[in-house]
PDB file of C-alpha atoms in Angstrom:
ATOM      1  CA  MET I   1     -51.923 110.209  37.509  1.00 79.00           C
ATOM      2  CA  GLU I   2     -49.169 108.430  39.661  1.00 88.00           C
ATOM      3  CA  LEU I   3     -46.285 105.345  38.262  1.00 90.00           C
ATOM      4  CA  GLY I   4     -48.128 102.878  40.398  1.00 92.00           C
ATOM      5  CA  PRO I   5     -51.437 103.018  39.003  1.00 90.00           C
ATOM      6  CA  ALA I   6     -50.427 103.808  35.793  1.00 90.00           C
ATOM      7  CA  LEU I   7     -48.577 100.694  35.551  1.00 91.00           C
ATOM      8  CA  ARG I   8     -51.589  98.812  37.122  1.00 91.00           C
ATOM      9  CA  THR I   9     -54.454  99.763  34.644  1.00 91.00           C
ATOM     10  CA  THR I  10     -52.865 100.856  31.181  1.00 93.00           C
ATOM     11  CA  GLY I  11     -53.902  97.797  29.558  1.00 92.00           C
ATOM     12  CA  ALA I  12     -54.614  96.648  25.844  1.00 94.00           C
ATOM     13  CA  VAL I  13     -57.133  99.236  24.517  1.00 95.00           C
ATOM     14  CA  GLY I  14     -58.893  98.894  20.789  1.00 95.00           C
ATOM     15  CA  GLU I  15     -62.291 100.454  21.450  1.00 95.00           C
ATOM     16  CA  PHE I  16     -62.303 103.916  20.547  1.00 97.00           C
ATOM     17  CA  LEU I  17     -64.822 107.022  20.388  1.00 96.00           C
ATOM     18  CA  ASP I  18     -64.933 108.797  16.764  1.00 95.00           C
ATOM     19  CA  GLN I  19     -63.138 111.940  18.002  1.00 96.00           C
ATOM     20  CA  GLU I  20     -60.300 113.210  16.657  1.00 97.00           C
ATOM     21  CA  VAL I  21     -56.962 113.192  18.742  1.00 98.00           C
ATOM     22  CA  PRO I  22     -54.914 116.592  17.942  1.00 97.00           C
ATOM     23  CA  ASP I  23     -51.510 116.452  16.183  1.00 97.00           C
ATOM     24  CA  ALA I  24     -50.171 118.596  19.326  1.00 98.00           C
ATOM     25  CA  VAL I  25     -51.120 115.597  21.779  1.00 98.00           C
ATOM     26  CA  VAL I  26     -49.943 113.193  19.372  1.00 98.00           C
ATOM     27  CA  HIS I  27     -46.342 115.205  19.119  1.00 98.00           C
ATOM     28  CA  ARG I  28     -46.628 115.373  23.311  1.00 98.00           C
ATOM     29  CA  LEU I  29     -46.878 111.500  23.347  1.00 98.00           C
ATOM     30  CA  LEU I  30     -44.219 111.320  21.401  1.00 98.00           C
ATOM     31  CA  ASP I  31     -41.807 113.836  22.928  1.00 98.00           C
ATOM     32  CA  THR I  32     -42.086 111.976  26.403  1.00 97.00           C
ATOM     33  CA  ALA I  33     -41.885 108.871  24.837  1.00 98.00           C
ATOM     34  CA  ARG I  34     -38.273 109.545  23.480  1.00 98.00           C
ATOM     35  CA  PHE I  35     -36.956 109.275  26.524  1.00 97.00           C
ATOM     36  CA  ALA I  36     -37.336 105.672  27.000  1.00 97.00           C
ATOM     37  CA  PRO I  37     -34.286 103.169  27.507  1.00 96.00           C
ATOM     38  CA  ASN I  38     -32.672 101.721  24.828  1.00 96.00           C
ATOM     39  CA  GLY I  39     -29.172 100.474  23.921  1.00 94.00           C
ATOM     40  CA  GLY I  40     -26.332 102.838  23.894  1.00 95.00           C
ATOM     41  CA  ASN I  41     -28.741 105.492  23.729  1.00 96.00           C
ATOM     42  CA  ARG I  42     -28.673 104.967  19.866  1.00 95.00           C
ATOM     43  CA  GLN I  43     -32.788 105.951  19.688  1.00 97.00           C
ATOM     44  CA  ALA I  44     -33.302 103.282  16.731  1.00 97.00           C
ATOM     45  CA  TRP I  45     -36.637 103.967  16.729  1.00 98.00           C
ATOM     46  CA  ARG I  46     -38.778 105.612  13.377  1.00 98.00           C
ATOM     47  CA  VAL I  47     -42.354 106.362  14.195  1.00 98.00           C
ATOM     48  CA  ILE I  48     -44.783 106.908  10.912  1.00 98.00           C
ATOM     49  CA  VAL I  49     -48.412 108.928  11.844  1.00 98.00           C
ATOM     50  CA  VAL I  50     -50.358 107.684   8.934  1.00 98.00           C
ATOM     51  CA  LYS I  51     -53.163 110.113   8.711  1.00 98.00           C
ATOM     52  CA  SER I  52     -53.832 109.161   5.221  1.00 98.00           C
ATOM     53  CA  PRO I  53     -57.519 107.344   4.606  1.00 98.00           C
ATOM     54  CA  ASP I  54     -56.562 105.196   2.344  1.00 98.00           C
ATOM     55  CA  LEU I  55     -53.455 104.436   3.915  1.00 98.00           C
ATOM     56  CA  LYS I  56     -55.186 103.133   6.711  1.00 98.00           C
ATOM     57  CA  ARG I  57     -57.185 101.181   4.988  1.00 98.00           C
ATOM     58  CA  GLY I  58     -54.264  99.934   3.246  1.00 98.00           C
ATOM     59  CA  MET I  59     -52.985  98.959   6.947  1.00 98.00           C
ATOM     60  CA  ARG I  60     -56.545  96.639   7.533  1.00 98.00           C
ATOM     61  CA  ASP I  61     -55.977  95.109   4.642  1.00 98.00           C
ATOM     62  CA  ILE I  62     -52.324  93.999   5.581  1.00 98.00           C
ATOM     63  CA  TYR I  63     -53.517  93.364   8.662  1.00 98.00           C
ATOM     64  CA  LEU I  64     -56.664  90.976   8.335  1.00 98.00           C
ATOM     65  CA  PRO I  65     -55.205  87.917   6.942  1.00 97.00           C
ATOM     66  CA  GLY I  66     -52.685  87.658   9.245  1.00 97.00           C
ATOM     67  CA  TRP I  67     -56.040  88.081  11.855  1.00 98.00           C
ATOM     68  CA  TYR I  68     -57.737  85.339  10.565  1.00 98.00           C
ATOM     69  CA  GLU I  69     -55.113  82.747  10.228  1.00 98.00           C
ATOM     70  CA  TYR I  70     -54.150  83.670  14.278  1.00 97.00           C
ATOM     71  CA  LEU I  71     -57.745  82.974  14.951  1.00 97.00           C
ATOM     72  CA  ALA I  72     -58.003  79.921  13.021  1.00 98.00           C
ATOM     73  CA  GLN I  73     -55.240  78.392  14.934  1.00 97.00           C
ATOM     74  CA  VAL I  74     -56.434  79.518  18.182  1.00 97.00           C
ATOM     75  CA  GLU I  75     -59.565  77.891  17.645  1.00 97.00           C
ATOM     76  CA  ALA I  76     -57.290  74.612  16.790  1.00 97.00           C
ATOM     77  CA  GLY I  77     -56.034  75.297  20.416  1.00 97.00           C
ATOM     78  CA  LEU I  78     -52.267  76.076  19.196  1.00 97.00           C
ATOM     79  CA  THR I  79     -50.591  79.256  19.680  1.00 97.00           C
ATOM     80  CA  PRO I  80     -50.093  80.851  16.777  1.00 97.00           C
ATOM     81  CA  TRP I  81     -46.662  81.192  15.094  1.00 96.00           C
ATOM     82  CA  GLY I  82     -45.324  79.658  17.980  1.00 94.00           C
ATOM     83  CA  VAL I  83     -41.460  78.617  18.211  1.00 92.00           C
ATOM     84  CA  PHE I  84     -42.326  75.298  19.324  1.00 92.00           C
ATOM     85  CA  SER I  85     -45.955  74.827  17.796  1.00 92.00           C
ATOM     86  CA  ASP I  86     -46.497  71.886  15.288  1.00 95.00           C
ATOM     87  CA  ARG I  87     -46.324  73.220  11.847  1.00 96.00           C
ATOM     88  CA  ARG I  88     -48.403  70.687   9.970  1.00 97.00           C
ATOM     89  CA  ALA I  89     -51.801  71.317  12.423  1.00 97.00           C
ATOM     90  CA  GLU I  90     -50.635  74.855  12.206  1.00 96.00           C
ATOM     91  CA  GLY I  91     -50.964  74.736   8.475  1.00 96.00           C
ATOM     92  CA  ARG I  92     -54.284  72.486   8.665  1.00 97.00           C
ATOM     93  CA  ALA I  93     -55.644  74.987  11.405  1.00 97.00           C
ATOM     94  CA  VAL I  94     -54.845  77.959   8.905  1.00 97.00           C
ATOM     95  CA  VAL I  95     -57.197  76.096   6.470  1.00 97.00           C
ATOM     96  CA  ASP I  96     -59.856  77.696   8.357  1.00 96.00           C
ATOM     97  CA  ALA I  97     -59.027  81.461   8.075  1.00 97.00           C
ATOM     98  CA  PRO I  98     -61.321  82.158   4.842  1.00 97.00           C
ATOM     99  CA  ARG I  99     -64.262  80.733   6.819  1.00 96.00           C
ATOM    100  CA  ILE I 100     -63.716  83.021  10.119  1.00 97.00           C
ATOM    101  CA  ALA I 101     -62.752  85.837   7.853  1.00 97.00           C
ATOM    102  CA  ALA I 102     -66.294  85.330   5.785  1.00 96.00           C
ATOM    103  CA  ALA I 103     -68.053  85.127   9.351  1.00 95.00           C
ATOM    104  CA  ALA I 104     -66.762  88.340  10.393  1.00 95.00           C
ATOM    105  CA  ALA I 105     -67.824  89.794   6.953  1.00 93.00           C
ATOM    106  CA  VAL I 106     -71.489  90.074   7.331  1.00 93.00           C
ATOM    107  CA  GLY I 107     -70.899  90.978  11.200  1.00 89.00           C
ATOM    108  CA  PRO I 108     -70.246  94.219  12.827  1.00 93.00           C
ATOM    109  CA  GLY I 109     -66.709  93.661  13.455  1.00 92.00           C
ATOM    110  CA  GLY I 110     -63.999  94.387  15.963  1.00 95.00           C
ATOM    111  CA  PHE I 111     -60.993  96.549  15.974  1.00 96.00           C
ATOM    112  CA  PRO I 112     -59.251  94.573  13.318  1.00 96.00           C
ATOM    113  CA  GLU I 113     -62.132  94.875  10.592  1.00 97.00           C
ATOM    114  CA  HIS I 114     -62.104  98.464  11.771  1.00 97.00           C
ATOM    115  CA  PHE I 115     -58.088  98.924  12.400  1.00 97.00           C
ATOM    116  CA  ASP I 116     -58.393 102.142   9.677  1.00 97.00           C
ATOM    117  CA  GLN I 117     -60.891 103.586  11.728  1.00 97.00           C
ATOM    118  CA  VAL I 118     -58.587 104.371  14.281  1.00 98.00           C
ATOM    119  CA  PRO I 119     -57.955 108.037  16.019  1.00 98.00           C
ATOM    120  CA  VAL I 120     -54.386 107.493  15.988  1.00 98.00           C
ATOM    121  CA  MET I 121     -52.344 104.902  13.957  1.00 98.00           C
ATOM    122  CA  LEU I 122     -48.576 105.118  14.538  1.00 98.00           C
ATOM    123  CA  VAL I 123     -46.414 102.453  12.604  1.00 98.00           C
ATOM    124  CA  LEU I 124     -43.417 101.926  14.369  1.00 98.00           C
ATOM    125  CA  LEU I 125     -39.993 100.411  12.836  1.00 98.00           C
ATOM    126  CA  ALA I 126     -36.243 100.259  13.898  1.00 97.00           C
ATOM    127  CA  ASP I 127     -33.259 101.073  12.030  1.00 97.00           C
ATOM    128  CA  LEU I 128     -31.208  97.838  12.075  1.00 96.00           C
ATOM    129  CA  ALA I 129     -27.885  99.967  11.159  1.00 95.00           C
ATOM    130  CA  ARG I 130     -28.519 101.700  14.605  1.00 95.00           C
ATOM    131  CA  LEU I 131     -29.344  98.664  16.286  1.00 93.00           C
ATOM    132  CA  THR I 132     -27.042  96.961  18.554  1.00 91.00           C
ATOM    133  CA  THR I 133     -28.156  93.137  18.157  1.00 91.00           C
ATOM    134  CA  VAL I 134     -25.579  90.383  20.612  1.00 91.00           C
ATOM    135  CA  ASP I 135     -27.431  87.443  19.968  1.00 91.00           C
ATOM    136  CA  ARG I 136     -27.399  88.000  16.206  1.00 90.00           C
ATOM    137  CA  ASP I 137     -25.189  85.005  15.552  1.00 91.00           C
ATOM    138  CA  VAL I 138     -25.802  82.866  18.391  1.00 89.00           C
ATOM    139  CA  GLY I 139     -28.711  81.069  16.141  1.00 83.00           C
ATOM    140  CA  GLY I 140     -32.210  80.478  17.338  1.00 81.00           C
ATOM    141  CA  TYR I 141     -34.815  82.817  18.272  1.00 82.00           C
ATOM    142  CA  THR I 142     -33.330  86.495  18.345  1.00 85.00           C
ATOM    143  CA  MET I 143     -34.833  89.193  21.112  1.00 89.00           C
ATOM    144  CA  VAL I 144     -32.263  91.259  21.776  1.00 91.00           C
ATOM    145  CA  GLY I 145     -32.717  94.588  19.104  1.00 93.00           C
ATOM    146  CA  GLY I 146     -36.769  94.835  20.578  1.00 95.00           C
ATOM    147  CA  ALA I 147     -34.894  95.627  24.138  1.00 94.00           C
ATOM    148  CA  SER I 148     -33.929  99.061  22.596  1.00 96.00           C
ATOM    149  CA  ILE I 149     -37.930  99.466  20.726  1.00 97.00           C
ATOM    150  CA  TYR I 150     -40.168  98.216  22.314  1.00 97.00           C
ATOM    151  CA  PRO I 151     -40.159 100.464  25.859  1.00 97.00           C
ATOM    152  CA  PHE I 152     -40.635 103.320  23.290  1.00 98.00           C
ATOM    153  CA  ALA I 153     -44.360 101.388  22.948  1.00 98.00           C
ATOM    154  CA  TRP I 154     -44.724 100.949  26.550  1.00 97.00           C
ATOM    155  CA  SER I 155     -43.814 104.720  26.961  1.00 97.00           C
ATOM    156  CA  VAL I 156     -46.179 105.914  24.376  1.00 98.00           C
ATOM    157  CA  LEU I 157     -48.986 104.054  25.776  1.00 97.00           C
ATOM    158  CA  LEU I 158     -48.056 104.748  29.542  1.00 96.00           C
ATOM    159  CA  ALA I 159     -47.707 108.742  27.733  1.00 96.00           C
ATOM    160  CA  ALA I 160     -51.343 108.848  26.509  1.00 96.00           C
ATOM    161  CA  ARG I 161     -52.613 107.050  29.463  1.00 95.00           C
ATOM    162  CA  ALA I 162     -51.534 110.223  31.077  1.00 93.00           C
ATOM    163  CA  GLU I 163     -53.201 112.141  28.739  1.00 94.00           C
ATOM    164  CA  GLY I 164     -56.610 110.174  29.502  1.00 94.00           C
ATOM    165  CA  LEU I 165     -56.320 107.581  26.233  1.00 96.00           C
ATOM    166  CA  ALA I 166     -55.608 104.650  25.840  1.00 96.00           C
ATOM    167  CA  GLY I 167     -54.299 102.141  22.672  1.00 97.00           C
ATOM    168  CA  VAL I 168     -52.946  98.988  22.038  1.00 97.00           C
ATOM    169  CA  MET I 169     -50.094  97.798  20.305  1.00 98.00           C
ATOM    170  CA  THR I 170     -50.390  95.398  17.782  1.00 98.00           C
ATOM    171  CA  THR I 171     -47.385  93.186  15.569  1.00 97.00           C
ATOM    172  CA  MET I 172     -49.918  91.739  13.432  1.00 98.00           C
ATOM    173  CA  VAL I 173     -48.865  93.457  10.222  1.00 98.00           C
ATOM    174  CA  LEU I 174     -45.821  91.667  10.981  1.00 97.00           C
ATOM    175  CA  ARG I 175     -47.321  88.944   9.188  1.00 96.00           C
ATOM    176  CA  ASP I 176     -46.533  90.716   5.785  1.00 97.00           C
ATOM    177  CA  SER I 177     -44.105  93.494   6.905  1.00 97.00           C
ATOM    178  CA  ASP I 178     -42.830  93.727   2.950  1.00 97.00           C
ATOM    179  CA  ALA I 179     -46.366  94.687   1.875  1.00 98.00           C
ATOM    180  CA  VAL I 180     -46.131  97.558   5.161  1.00 98.00           C
ATOM    181  CA  ARG I 181     -42.385  98.419   3.164  1.00 97.00           C
ATOM    182  CA  LYS I 182     -44.069  99.194   0.332  1.00 98.00           C
ATOM    183  CA  LEU I 183     -47.105 100.512   1.088  1.00 98.00           C
ATOM    184  CA  LEU I 184     -45.203 103.099   3.549  1.00 98.00           C
ATOM    185  CA  GLY I 185     -42.321 103.852   1.212  1.00 98.00           C
ATOM    186  CA  VAL I 186     -39.778 102.520   4.514  1.00 98.00           C
ATOM    187  CA  PRO I 187     -36.117 102.109   3.043  1.00 97.00           C
ATOM    188  CA  GLU I 188     -34.967  98.579   3.219  1.00 95.00           C
ATOM    189  CA  GLN I 189     -32.465  98.882   6.171  1.00 96.00           C
ATOM    190  CA  LEU I 190     -36.041  99.664   9.043  1.00 97.00           C
ATOM    191  CA  ALA I 191     -37.830  96.683   9.929  1.00 97.00           C
ATOM    192  CA  VAL I 192     -41.707  96.897  10.721  1.00 98.00           C
ATOM    193  CA  ALA I 193     -41.996  96.771  14.647  1.00 98.00           C
ATOM    194  CA  ALA I 194     -45.158  97.686  15.407  1.00 98.00           C
ATOM    195  CA  VAL I 195     -48.173  99.300  14.853  1.00 98.00           C
ATOM    196  CA  LEU I 196     -49.377 101.618  17.699  1.00 98.00           C
ATOM    197  CA  ALA I 197     -53.743 102.386  17.609  1.00 98.00           C
ATOM    198  CA  LEU I 198     -54.470 105.076  20.360  1.00 98.00           C
ATOM    199  CA  GLY I 199     -57.842 107.355  20.635  1.00 98.00           C
ATOM    200  CA  LEU I 200     -60.070 108.348  23.428  1.00 97.00           C
ATOM    201  CA  PRO I 201     -61.447 104.927  25.223  1.00 96.00           C
ATOM    202  CA  VAL I 202     -64.789 103.577  24.575  1.00 95.00           C
ATOM    203  CA  ARG I 203     -63.757 102.627  28.626  1.00 92.00           C
ATOM    204  CA  GLN I 204     -60.814 103.125  30.537  1.00 90.00           C
ATOM    205  CA  PRO I 205     -59.419 100.178  32.349  1.00 86.00           C
ATOM    206  CA  THR I 206     -59.773 100.374  35.845  1.00 86.00           C
ATOM    207  CA  ARG I 207     -58.412  96.468  36.902  1.00 87.00           C
ATOM    208  CA  LEU I 208     -56.341  93.998  34.612  1.00 91.00           C
ATOM    209  CA  ARG I 209     -56.167  90.713  35.538  1.00 93.00           C
ATOM    210  CA  ARG I 210     -52.461  89.359  35.735  1.00 95.00           C
ATOM    211  CA  ASP I 211     -50.711  86.013  36.760  1.00 95.00           C
ATOM    212  CA  PRO I 212     -49.111  86.935  40.590  1.00 95.00           C
ATOM    213  CA  VAL I 213     -45.712  86.923  41.076  1.00 95.00           C
ATOM    214  CA  GLY I 214     -44.997  84.002  42.396  1.00 95.00           C
ATOM    215  CA  ASP I 215     -46.164  82.393  39.197  1.00 96.00           C
ATOM    216  CA  PHE I 216     -43.260  83.834  37.245  1.00 97.00           C
ATOM    217  CA  ALA I 217     -40.582  84.564  39.413  1.00 97.00           C
ATOM    218  CA  THR I 218     -38.068  81.969  41.324  1.00 97.00           C
ATOM    219  CA  VAL I 219     -34.923  82.398  43.383  1.00 97.00           C
ATOM    220  CA  ASP I 220     -31.313  81.325  42.168  1.00 98.00           C
ATOM    221  CA  ARG I 221     -32.603  79.250  39.451  1.00 97.00           C
ATOM    222  CA  TYR I 222     -35.549  78.806  37.029  1.00 97.00           C
ATOM    223  CA  ASP I 223     -36.269  75.356  39.096  1.00 97.00           C
ATOM    224  CA  GLY I 224     -36.041  77.184  42.126  1.00 97.00           C
ATOM    225  CA  SER I 225     -38.652  78.419  45.386  1.00 97.00           C
ATOM    226  CA  PRO I 226     -40.938  81.286  44.402  1.00 96.00           C
ATOM    227  CA  LEU I 227     -40.176  84.612  45.093  1.00 96.00           C
ATOM    228  CA  GLU I 228     -42.441  85.588  48.281  1.00 94.00           C
ATOM    229  CA  ALA I 229     -42.644  88.968  49.687  1.00 92.00           C
ATOM    230  CA  GLU I 230     -41.733  88.139  52.754  1.00 83.00           C
TER     231      GLU I 230
END
């Protein structure tokens, strides 16, 4: 499909048909995504294609505790693990996580509860020995390293869209990245960056809801006038 429509319709999809995606297709997605922009062309991404049912279940079990804590914080009106969130309020909120988990256990479950059943599970790693992180010593919240990794993830999702697939990137397992590292034998110098879940979607998005340009783009200063088309 054309690039413009692909960019406007590649949303986060976590509901898939029970249909296998051939390795040849997965290889094709990665072969396209490897041309993603990245600092110094260091290509610091690494990908583990998780196919073992036991390992997939292990990834689900790592995912779920963080997910229920996330939901508990949302219920409390918080931005989960936000940089400026009230840590004491977070602590009070996550006490409800077991209640949410128990309620989910008796229901049909959604994407998180069936995380082990996604047709394609790609664990995205970042080789810290290859990343240039210019904000390493600045202090505060660091973001630069991800700029050389997450464009690759987005390219995988776009490549999947072009193949008629869909997917979602999740970082929830990073709440216990040490468990992921142990489960999948990840060396110390590599960081777990995300997991990409892909498959044939039950429904392919055709229209996404996003804020208009004037809500986030200003001229010259943060408090400048909104950017208008004309």
